[in-house]
Every structure is written in C-alpha cells, then in structure tokens.
Amino acid sequence: MTDLTLSSRLGALPYDPAPESATLAHLRQSYGLFVNGEFTAPESHEQFASLNPATEEPLASVAMASPLDVDRAVVAARRAYDKVWSKTTGTERAKYLFRIARLIQERARELAVVETLDNGKPIRESRDVDVPLAAAHFFYYAGWADKLEHAGFGPNPRPVGVAGQIIPWNFPLLMAAWKLAPALAAGNTCVLKPAETTPLSALVLAEILQQADLPEGVVNIVTGDGTTGAALVDHPGVDKIAFTGSTDVGRLIQERAGSAKRLTLELGGKGANIVFEDAPIDEVVEGIIDGIFFNQGHVCCAGSRLLVQESVADEVLRRLLRRVDQLRVGDPLDKNTDVGAINSSAQLDRIRELTSWGEREGATRYTSSCALPDKGYWFAPTVFADVSQSHRIAREEIFGPVLSVLTFRTPEEAVAKANNSKYGLACGVWSEKGSRTLWVAQRLRAGVIWANTYNKFDPTSPFGGVRESGFGREGGRHGLEAYLDV
Amino acid sequence: MSERLDVKKTYKLLVNGAFPRSESGRSYPVMSAGGDFLANVAQGSRKDLRDAVVAARSAQSKWWAASAYNRGQVLYRWAEMAESRGAELAEHVRVAEGLAAKDARASVARAIDRLVWYAGWTDKVAQVLGGANPVAGPFFNFSLPAPSGVVAVVADQDSSLEGFVECVAAPICVGNAVVAIASERRPTPAITLAEMTVTSDLPAGVLNVVSGVTSELAPHLVVHEDVDGVDLTGAGAAGDDLARRAAASIKRVYRPRDDENPLRRLRSFVETSTVWHTIGQ
C-alpha cells in the first residue's frame, strides 16, 4: 500500500505542457489526387475534409476519387510500368528508393507533426516510431531492388505489374511505406489509396516522390472513401491488391478479387500477451502497457488479451492498474502525452459499444481517472478483469485502449486460450525461462511472437497473420514475395 | 479345370486411417478411359468431409510435432510402398487415363520420384523459407515456416496419380493435414496410393481421401470453418466460385498457373512465424 500512495503522489505531479508546433506541418488548404506525377482535381471536383481528431477541426480538404479517377490512376500506373519502370534497372530503382528514404528523414519533423495532427497519435510515437520506421523501410527495400535474383524466389523473379494498395488509418505513413517500398523495389507500379480519415501524410509523401524525381505514374495516390477502394479492387487493370484493415473488409476484398488478382491481406487481431509467474513484473507491466495502449490501441497486433498466470495475477493486475492511472492522456502534440485521441467518432462509437458489452457480460471494469479534453474524440485507458473467453471483449477486436485480463494455470492452458481465436496475428510471451518461451512460441498460431517485448517492428522482420488475420508477409525477404510473380 | 474367379475390390474412402464406405451409403460407377465398367466407388457426402476434417485437425498437430527428419522418413516410406506396388499402380493409371502401358509406367515412376522429392524437403523447408532477421535492436529475431493447418484439396481431374501426388504431398510435407477430393472420373489410382499410407507410418488422418462428385463435395469443403487452405487444382470452371466461397474465413487459396514455380505449392500452405526474443544479460 505504501507503494500505491507514493505512486499516486508521483502520478499527480504536474507536467508543464511541451507542445510541438502545429505550424511545422505546412499543410496546404487543399489537396488533389496524385496521378501521373502531379496533383490533379478529381473529375467530380468533390472534396472532403480531414479532421484533427483531437479538436474535431478540419486540417485540409482532400479530393474524393471516383471510379473514373481510379481508372485514370490505374492507366497512369500501367503506362509507367510498361514504358518506364519495367525498363528501369534494379540499380536505378534502388537509388530512387534510397532517395525517398533520405527525403523522409529530412522532412521527418514535418511528417511527424502531420501524422499526429491527422491521426491523433502522440507526437512521441509519430516522431520516434512511425516516421523513422517509414524511412527505414525504404532504406531496407532499396537494397533489394538490384538483388532480387538472390532473394530465394528463383533466378529471374518478375514483378507482378500494377499493384493496388489500400491502407488503414492507424499508421498512415508507415503503412504507405510498408506497401510502396517492397512494391517499387520489386519493379511494380502502384496506386495507393490512403484511409479516408488520415490521407494527409501520404499526400506529403507524394510531394517527396516529386522531390525524388520518381518517374511520373510510378506511384499514384488516390484519396477517398470505401467506394474509392472498391473501384481499385474491381479495376481489371490492377494485377495485385494489398490490403491492410479489418477482417470484415478483407473478406469482401477476397471475395471480389476472387483469383483474378494476386492478393495479400493484413487484417485484424486479438493478440494474447501471456505472462508467466517467473517474469519480472515491472518489465511485464511496461510490456502490457506498450502492448495495448501504444497508438491508443489502434493496432491490429495489439496485446488486447492479457493472459496472466494465476499465481501472480493479483500482483500483476494491481501494478498494472497503478501504471494505467499514470498514463498521460491528452494533446497529441504534447511531447509528454502517452495516449492521444481516438482517430474518429465512428471508432469511438465502436469502442464504447464493445466496452459496454464488457460490463453487460459481467467483467469488472477499471477506467483511468485521467481527465479528458472537452473537444475531440477521447477514450480513457480501460482494463477489464474477470473476463471469460466467451465475452465479446475477449473475442472481438476493439481497436482501442481497452485490455481484457484472463488467467491461466499451466502452459498448455495458456496456449489453448491464446489460440482460441479466429485471429492469429501476434502474441507476447513473458518468462525468464527460454525453453518454456520457445515451447509456447512453437505452439502459438500467430504470425509474430514477441518474447519479453511487445509491438516491436523492423523492416527486416516479416509481419503478418495466420487464419482470419490474413495472409502474406510485409517486411524482410518474405515481404518481396507479395510483389513478385513467383 | 474351372477358371478362377477374380476377387474384385471395393473402393472406399480413406478417413482417419480407416476405410469407410460413405456414410451416405452411395456409390457411383467408374469407367475406364475406354468406357468399360471398372468399379463402384464410394460416393462421399458432406458428412464424410466433415468427419475427414475432424480427423485431419486432430492428426495435424501430431504430424507437425514429429521431427522434420521423421516426417521425411515417413514420406520416403510411402514412396517405397508405392514402388513395391508400382505395377499395380501402373495398371490403374493405364486403365483410368487410357495410356499405353509404357507411358503409364513412366507416369507412376514420375509420381514416385515426386514423393521422394517431397520427402527430402521436410527438413529443408525451414532453412530455405525461414531465416534470421537482423533487426535494429537487442533482439534475436528469426522467421520459421509453420503449416497452415488443414488443407482441402480438389485433386487434379485428369492426372490421376501424378497430379494427385503433387496436390497432397506438397502440403503434407510441410506439416499440414489434407482432406482430398479424388478425381471424379479417375479415382482409383489415388485411392490405391492413399491406401499405402496406412503401411507407411503416416499418422491416421494426415491424408484423407474422399471420392465422389466434385461439384457436390467441393462447395462444402471450401467453406468448412476448420479448413485453413484450399488447393483448387481440379476445380476447373468452378474454381472462381470456389475461391470466392473460401474467402468467408480468409482461407489460403492455391490455383495452378501456367508458368509454375516449383516451390509455389509448398509456399502456398506455409505460414511464416516470426519470433523476437530479447538479448540481455
């Protein structure tokens, strides 16, 4: 109890605001569609606003791409593929990608502010994670462009052609990098469709592609909503679809794409974070926090199900709740902020809906006592204890700062509970005993397993799921396969 | 001297290491390529498929838990069995496909050689498809292939033995369990080869073969929630529709291409599992 008193006193210490300046974003008032190397007006001249979810105020107006605009972009990508990119040597493609990586680094601060304004994520994360990793992805895949014959897919791997890429709103710039870098390295041209609520960093990236003198049409960026994405999926001139987003939309895309197009899907998850009794609890608590509250829990691989061994469950939960109470929720531009704004009102509604089910089905709810700003979309960090496997909050992806805590007794039970999900994206295992960790890792049905860490990403490390979390990998040598005709 | 009467064989399903008739009690006549009656073959049903999927799910974890070395030996054993009954298989292929005896023997030889090829893959897949990833941080990071789980196979309709081997040996060698729908018109070579798994130490349920009417069976199998991947080699014109149905639970779908990369079948039903482990004192 002494600890609790001390910590609550520490937690109550005021921080002076340390805001990054929003003006660093240098946003334009209005953006067109990036087609064939230049920003162009959509045929309908329809624009929509991208909001700052922390203030609900519009940041910029972006173009709504119709199926006709998508067609224009696909035609540009096809022309660029036939006339330019398929004839550009790997060495030259590599140098374009290295250039893009450098330009991202040069404009890192601006990109971080844009990302935080548009998405609502803390500047600490966009600055230290999203933007550096985006640059790193271009650096990594740049080096592959002239080494594809050594990548293990046969002596002369060919590109697929025109890739349609649909990305989510949780890591807008990083997902654009994950999609574009391997596609370009492998020799494809791209039509990228950013998420409706977070189009801005991709449009800054379009400026960067101009600065890099990337040949026109090699990358086209069409902003819009679900109808834009559907037009891209249905377009007969697209050879490959790469999608990151929800399992429900992924299912529709797989149905529509049939087998006429190559397809890779990075979908939802309900990651189990498994804590054994011998794990160092302080590190575990930080790992649990990173696992579920990183990026407001808007992470497909979030560790949203905590499976803790019964013998230490009370202790872990006690320390976890104390830590949750200390998370600083608020202005995403403030460098001290831990948890930012929920990306949209629609997402906030979904989080509220599912958490209300948590209480309705009998779980015990703990909500952080943090104050929430009046304007904007906010959800206080929340932990549910006494959760059983049949509860909706244990089965469905909430995609928000909400953790469900379950317990187990034996490693077998931990594995069985972790695998009791239609998803299979990521899991965490916390134990000092390496043999047990690897035993568990071997049995988990998941594409990524973090042992004594969570939510780590690297361009060299393949990422992706099994079962209804999708198929295909992004990152590493494996990530090339999605963009090669092999 | 009366002539000895042949003992005719009844062709049944292979489910969980046993040879049931279809639970439906149905059978259908199978003809030779020349149009002569060959046999009444069990006509499997949706229920037979469900039983087969249950068997496959249960067998898969056992099969994957075996060492890669052991899995290779089991598959090689299967090849040995096939070789020792090569003449019998060749006769089946000859009659089913209407080949000259010499060509049928050559086809069987190629099929057996492919089994041996796949037997040799079991303990190389991890090295060829896996790897270590040099992440920027204090982590040991490695990617390992893991089987998708239960793979449904709509086997090649024309190539009754070679095609069948290709469809089932690839997923099995990387640790999957298979439920295969045999060629509708030419099922007997596949059924005969599958029988040999029972004397090859292949755990019961790793390979299940259901004969019957493909257009009746396949739509059920590709939407089964406990099937992880689908090979539509023998689906023909129905392939597009079956591929769409398989999307309901985000299954991996394999369809053959003209310019086939020899490893694509292997890769199609392999998942990459990446483990990050901290490095520290």
Short mmCIF file of N, CA and C in Angstrom, two decimals, chain A residues 374-476:
data_model
loop_
_atom_site.label_atom_id
_atom_site.label_comp_id
_atom_site.label_asym_id
_atom_site.label_seq_id
_atom_site.Cartn_x
_atom_site.Cartn_y
_atom_site.Cartn_z
N ASP A 374 -12.29 18.42 -23.53
CA ASP A 374 -13.72 18.60 -23.84
C ASP A 374 -14.00 18.33 -25.31
N LYS A 375 -13.11 18.84 -26.16
CA LYS A 375 -13.34 18.64 -27.60
C LYS A 375 -12.49 17.48 -28.10
N GLY A 376 -12.91 16.90 -29.18
CA GLY A 376 -12.15 15.80 -29.76
C GLY A 376 -12.71 14.46 -29.35
N TYR A 377 -12.07 13.39 -29.85
CA TYR A 377 -12.54 12.02 -29.58
C TYR A 377 -11.57 11.36 -28.61
N TRP A 378 -12.07 11.03 -27.44
CA TRP A 378 -11.18 10.51 -26.40
C TRP A 378 -11.80 9.29 -25.74
N PHE A 379 -10.91 8.41 -25.30
CA PHE A 379 -11.38 7.27 -24.52
C PHE A 379 -10.32 6.97 -23.47
N ALA A 380 -10.70 6.99 -22.23
CA ALA A 380 -9.74 6.78 -21.15
C ALA A 380 -9.26 5.32 -21.15
N PRO A 381 -7.96 5.11 -20.90
CA PRO A 381 -7.44 3.74 -20.83
C PRO A 381 -8.28 2.89 -19.87
N THR A 382 -8.62 1.71 -20.34
CA THR A 382 -9.58 0.87 -19.62
C THR A 382 -9.07 -0.56 -19.54
N VAL A 383 -9.28 -1.16 -18.38
CA VAL A 383 -8.88 -2.56 -18.18
C VAL A 383 -10.09 -3.33 -17.66
N PHE A 384 -10.36 -4.47 -18.27
CA PHE A 384 -11.40 -5.35 -17.77
C PHE A 384 -10.77 -6.57 -17.11
N ALA A 385 -11.13 -6.80 -15.85
CA ALA A 385 -10.70 -8.03 -15.18
C ALA A 385 -11.89 -9.00 -15.17
N ASP A 386 -11.63 -10.21 -14.71
CA ASP A 386 -12.67 -11.25 -14.63
C ASP A 386 -13.33 -11.49 -15.99
N VAL A 387 -12.53 -11.48 -17.02
CA VAL A 387 -13.06 -11.70 -18.36
C VAL A 387 -13.01 -13.20 -18.66
N SER A 388 -14.05 -13.70 -19.27
CA SER A 388 -14.00 -15.11 -19.69
C SER A 388 -13.93 -15.16 -21.22
N GLN A 389 -13.53 -16.32 -21.72
CA GLN A 389 -13.23 -16.43 -23.15
C GLN A 389 -14.44 -16.18 -24.04
N SER A 390 -15.63 -16.37 -23.49
CA SER A 390 -16.82 -16.21 -24.33
C SER A 390 -17.26 -14.75 -24.42
N HIS A 391 -16.69 -13.87 -23.59
CA HIS A 391 -17.10 -12.47 -23.64
C HIS A 391 -16.73 -11.84 -24.98
N ARG A 392 -17.57 -10.93 -25.41
CA ARG A 392 -17.25 -10.24 -26.67
C ARG A 392 -15.92 -9.52 -26.58
N ILE A 393 -15.62 -8.94 -25.43
CA ILE A 393 -14.36 -8.18 -25.30
C ILE A 393 -13.14 -9.10 -25.31
N ALA A 394 -13.37 -10.42 -25.22
CA ALA A 394 -12.25 -11.36 -25.35
C ALA A 394 -12.16 -11.94 -26.75
N ARG A 395 -13.23 -11.78 -27.52
CA ARG A 395 -13.26 -12.41 -28.85
C ARG A 395 -13.11 -11.40 -29.97
N GLU A 396 -13.68 -10.21 -29.78
CA GLU A 396 -13.73 -9.26 -30.90
C GLU A 396 -12.64 -8.20 -30.76
N GLU A 397 -12.20 -7.77 -31.93
CA GLU A 397 -11.17 -6.73 -31.93
C GLU A 397 -11.81 -5.40 -31.59
N ILE A 398 -11.33 -4.76 -30.53
CA ILE A 398 -11.90 -3.48 -30.11
C ILE A 398 -11.19 -2.33 -30.81
N PHE A 399 -9.90 -2.49 -31.04
CA PHE A 399 -9.10 -1.47 -31.71
C PHE A 399 -9.14 -0.16 -30.94
N GLY A 400 -8.94 -0.26 -29.64
CA GLY A 400 -8.93 0.91 -28.78
C GLY A 400 -8.16 0.58 -27.51
N PRO A 401 -8.04 1.56 -26.62
CA PRO A 401 -7.23 1.38 -25.41
C PRO A 401 -7.95 0.58 -24.33
N VAL A 402 -8.28 -0.64 -24.67
CA VAL A 402 -9.08 -1.48 -23.78
C VAL A 402 -8.44 -2.86 -23.68
N LEU A 403 -8.11 -3.24 -22.45
CA LEU A 403 -7.44 -4.52 -22.21
C LEU A 403 -8.37 -5.48 -21.49
N SER A 404 -8.39 -6.73 -21.94
CA SER A 404 -9.16 -7.77 -21.25
C SER A 404 -8.18 -8.71 -20.55
N VAL A 405 -8.42 -8.94 -19.25
CA VAL A 405 -7.50 -9.77 -18.47
C VAL A 405 -8.13 -11.12 -18.19
N LEU A 406 -7.41 -12.18 -18.58
CA LEU A 406 -7.84 -13.55 -18.29
C LEU A 406 -6.69 -14.24 -17.56
N THR A 407 -6.96 -15.35 -16.93
CA THR A 407 -5.89 -16.05 -16.22
C THR A 407 -5.77 -17.49 -16.72
N PHE A 408 -4.61 -18.08 -16.37
CA PHE A 408 -4.38 -19.48 -16.71
C PHE A 408 -3.51 -20.10 -15.62
N ARG A 409 -3.46 -21.44 -15.62
CA ARG A 409 -2.62 -22.13 -14.62
C ARG A 409 -1.39 -22.77 -15.25
N THR A 410 -1.58 -23.46 -16.38
CA THR A 410 -0.46 -24.23 -16.96
C THR A 410 -0.11 -23.68 -18.34
N PRO A 411 1.11 -23.95 -18.80
CA PRO A 411 1.46 -23.52 -20.16
C PRO A 411 0.48 -24.06 -21.21
N GLU A 412 0.03 -25.29 -21.04
CA GLU A 412 -0.93 -25.86 -22.00
C GLU A 412 -2.20 -25.01 -22.06
N GLU A 413 -2.64 -24.60 -20.87
CA GLU A 413 -3.87 -23.80 -20.82
C GLU A 413 -3.63 -22.43 -21.47
N ALA A 414 -2.46 -21.88 -21.23
CA ALA A 414 -2.15 -20.58 -21.84
C ALA A 414 -2.19 -20.67 -23.36
N VAL A 415 -1.59 -21.73 -23.89
CA VAL A 415 -1.56 -21.90 -25.35
C VAL A 415 -2.97 -22.11 -25.88
N ALA A 416 -3.74 -22.94 -25.18
CA ALA A 416 -5.10 -23.22 -25.64
C ALA A 416 -5.93 -21.94 -25.67
N LYS A 417 -5.79 -21.14 -24.62
CA LYS A 417 -6.59 -19.90 -24.58
C LYS A 417 -6.10 -18.90 -25.62
N ALA A 418 -4.78 -18.81 -25.76
CA ALA A 418 -4.24 -17.87 -26.75
C ALA A 418 -4.73 -18.23 -28.15
N ASN A 419 -4.77 -19.51 -28.45
CA ASN A 419 -5.18 -19.97 -29.79
C ASN A 419 -6.69 -20.00 -29.97
N ASN A 420 -7.42 -19.77 -28.92
CA ASN A 420 -8.87 -19.80 -29.01
C ASN A 420 -9.38 -18.47 -29.58
N SER A 421 -9.11 -18.27 -30.85
CA SER A 421 -9.46 -17.03 -31.52
C SER A 421 -9.50 -17.32 -33.00
N LYS A 422 -10.36 -16.61 -33.72
CA LYS A 422 -10.35 -16.78 -35.18
C LYS A 422 -9.16 -16.06 -35.79
N TYR A 423 -8.58 -15.16 -35.00
CA TYR A 423 -7.42 -14.41 -35.47
C TYR A 423 -6.12 -15.14 -35.17
N GLY A 424 -5.04 -14.63 -35.71
CA GLY A 424 -3.71 -15.19 -35.40
C GLY A 424 -2.63 -14.25 -35.89
N LEU A 425 -2.63 -13.05 -35.36
CA LEU A 425 -1.64 -12.09 -35.84
C LEU A 425 -0.41 -12.08 -34.96
N ALA A 426 -0.58 -11.72 -33.69
CA ALA A 426 0.60 -11.59 -32.83
C ALA A 426 0.28 -12.06 -31.42
N CYS A 427 1.34 -12.48 -30.72
CA CYS A 427 1.22 -12.86 -29.32
C CYS A 427 2.48 -12.41 -28.60
N GLY A 428 2.36 -12.24 -27.30
CA GLY A 428 3.53 -11.97 -26.47
C GLY A 428 3.71 -13.08 -25.46
N VAL A 429 4.96 -13.35 -25.10
CA VAL A 429 5.24 -14.34 -24.07
C VAL A 429 6.26 -13.73 -23.12
N TRP A 430 5.94 -13.75 -21.84
CA TRP A 430 6.83 -13.17 -20.84
C TRP A 430 7.26 -14.25 -19.88
N SER A 431 8.55 -14.57 -19.91
CA SER A 431 9.10 -15.57 -19.00
C SER A 431 10.61 -15.44 -19.03
N GLU A 432 11.24 -15.74 -17.92
CA GLU A 432 12.70 -15.75 -17.89
C GLU A 432 13.25 -17.08 -18.42
N LYS A 433 12.35 -18.04 -18.59
CA LYS A 433 12.80 -19.38 -18.96
C LYS A 433 12.70 -19.56 -20.47
N GLY A 434 13.85 -19.50 -21.14
CA GLY A 434 13.87 -19.53 -22.60
C GLY A 434 13.24 -20.78 -23.17
N SER A 435 13.48 -21.93 -22.54
CA SER A 435 12.94 -23.17 -23.10
C SER A 435 11.42 -23.15 -23.11
N ARG A 436 10.85 -22.61 -22.04
CA ARG A 436 9.39 -22.55 -21.99
C ARG A 436 8.85 -21.54 -23.01
N THR A 437 9.53 -20.40 -23.12
CA THR A 437 9.11 -19.40 -24.09
C THR A 437 9.05 -20.00 -25.49
N LEU A 438 10.11 -20.74 -25.85
CA LEU A 438 10.14 -21.32 -27.20
C LEU A 438 9.12 -22.43 -27.36
N TRP A 439 8.89 -23.16 -26.28
CA TRP A 439 7.85 -24.20 -26.31
C TRP A 439 6.49 -23.57 -26.61
N VAL A 440 6.22 -22.48 -25.93
CA VAL A 440 4.95 -21.78 -26.15
C VAL A 440 4.92 -21.20 -27.56
N ALA A 441 6.04 -20.57 -27.95
CA ALA A 441 6.08 -19.92 -29.27
C ALA A 441 5.80 -20.93 -30.38
N GLN A 442 6.34 -22.13 -30.24
CA GLN A 442 6.12 -23.17 -31.25
C GLN A 442 4.66 -23.53 -31.41
N ARG A 443 3.91 -23.38 -30.33
CA ARG A 443 2.52 -23.83 -30.35
C ARG A 443 1.50 -22.73 -30.62
N LEU A 444 1.94 -21.49 -30.56
CA LEU A 444 1.01 -20.39 -30.80
C LEU A 444 0.73 -20.28 -32.29
N ARG A 445 -0.53 -20.14 -32.64
CA ARG A 445 -0.88 -19.93 -34.04
C ARG A 445 -0.93 -18.43 -34.28
N ALA A 446 0.23 -17.89 -34.60
CA ALA A 446 0.34 -16.44 -34.80
C ALA A 446 1.51 -16.17 -35.72
N GLY A 447 1.42 -15.08 -36.45
CA GLY A 447 2.49 -14.74 -37.38
C GLY A 447 3.68 -14.06 -36.73
N VAL A 448 3.44 -13.40 -35.60
CA VAL A 448 4.52 -12.72 -34.89
C VAL A 448 4.41 -13.07 -33.41
N ILE A 449 5.55 -13.40 -32.82
CA ILE A 449 5.58 -13.70 -31.40
C ILE A 449 6.69 -12.88 -30.76
N TRP A 450 6.30 -12.06 -29.81
CA TRP A 450 7.29 -11.25 -29.11
C TRP A 450 7.57 -11.88 -27.75
N ALA A 451 8.81 -12.20 -27.49
CA ALA A 451 9.19 -12.79 -26.20
C ALA A 451 9.87 -11.73 -25.35
N ASN A 452 9.25 -11.41 -24.25
CA ASN A 452 9.74 -10.39 -23.32
C ASN A 452 9.81 -9.01 -23.95
N THR A 453 8.95 -8.78 -24.90
CA THR A 453 8.80 -7.46 -25.50
C THR A 453 7.45 -7.47 -26.21
N TYR A 454 7.05 -6.32 -26.75
CA TYR A 454 5.79 -6.30 -27.50
C TYR A 454 5.78 -5.11 -28.45
N ASN A 455 5.03 -5.25 -29.54
CA ASN A 455 4.87 -4.17 -30.51
C ASN A 455 6.19 -3.62 -31.02
N LYS A 456 7.11 -4.52 -31.33
CA LYS A 456 8.35 -4.11 -31.97
C LYS A 456 8.23 -4.39 -33.47
N PHE A 457 8.74 -3.45 -34.25
CA PHE A 457 8.66 -3.57 -35.71
C PHE A 457 10.01 -3.23 -36.31
N ASP A 458 10.30 -3.88 -37.41
CA ASP A 458 11.57 -3.61 -38.07
C ASP A 458 11.42 -4.00 -39.53
N PRO A 459 12.01 -3.21 -40.44
CA PRO A 459 11.83 -3.54 -41.85
C PRO A 459 12.39 -4.90 -42.24
N THR A 460 13.33 -5.43 -41.47
CA THR A 460 13.89 -6.73 -41.84
C THR A 460 13.04 -7.89 -41.34
N SER A 461 12.05 -7.61 -40.51
CA SER A 461 11.31 -8.67 -39.82
C SER A 461 9.93 -8.84 -40.43
N PRO A 462 9.64 -10.02 -40.98
CA PRO A 462 8.34 -10.23 -41.62
C PRO A 462 7.20 -10.06 -40.62
N PHE A 463 6.13 -9.41 -41.09
CA PHE A 463 4.97 -9.18 -40.25
C PHE A 463 3.74 -9.63 -41.01
N GLY A 464 2.83 -10.29 -40.31
CA GLY A 464 1.58 -10.71 -40.94
C GLY A 464 0.98 -11.86 -40.17
N GLY A 465 -0.25 -12.21 -40.55
CA GLY A 465 -1.00 -13.12 -39.71
C GLY A 465 -1.30 -14.47 -40.32
N VAL A 466 -1.93 -15.29 -39.52
CA VAL A 466 -2.45 -16.57 -39.96
C VAL A 466 -3.97 -16.53 -39.75
N ARG A 467 -4.64 -17.54 -40.20
CA ARG A 467 -6.09 -17.66 -40.06
C ARG A 467 -6.78 -16.39 -40.54
N GLU A 468 -7.74 -15.86 -39.75
CA GLU A 468 -8.51 -14.71 -40.25
C GLU A 468 -7.78 -13.39 -40.02
N SER A 469 -6.53 -13.45 -39.62
CA SER A 469 -5.71 -12.24 -39.59
C SER A 469 -5.07 -11.97 -40.94
N GLY A 470 -5.33 -12.86 -41.91
CA GLY A 470 -4.87 -12.58 -43.26
C GLY A 470 -3.76 -13.49 -43.73
N PHE A 471 -3.21 -13.15 -44.90
CA PHE A 471 -2.10 -13.94 -45.44
C PHE A 471 -1.14 -13.05 -46.21
N GLY A 472 0.08 -13.54 -46.31
CA GLY A 472 1.16 -12.73 -46.89
C GLY A 472 1.94 -12.06 -45.77
N ARG A 473 3.16 -11.67 -46.10
CA ARG A 473 4.01 -11.01 -45.11
C ARG A 473 4.49 -9.68 -45.65
N GLU A 474 4.67 -8.74 -44.74
CA GLU A 474 5.29 -7.47 -45.10
C GLU A 474 6.53 -7.33 -44.25
N GLY A 475 7.59 -6.89 -44.89
CA GLY A 475 8.86 -6.78 -44.19
C GLY A 475 9.75 -7.96 -44.50
N GLY A 476 11.03 -7.69 -44.51
CA GLY A 476 12.01 -8.75 -44.69
C GLY A 476 12.02 -9.30 -46.11
#
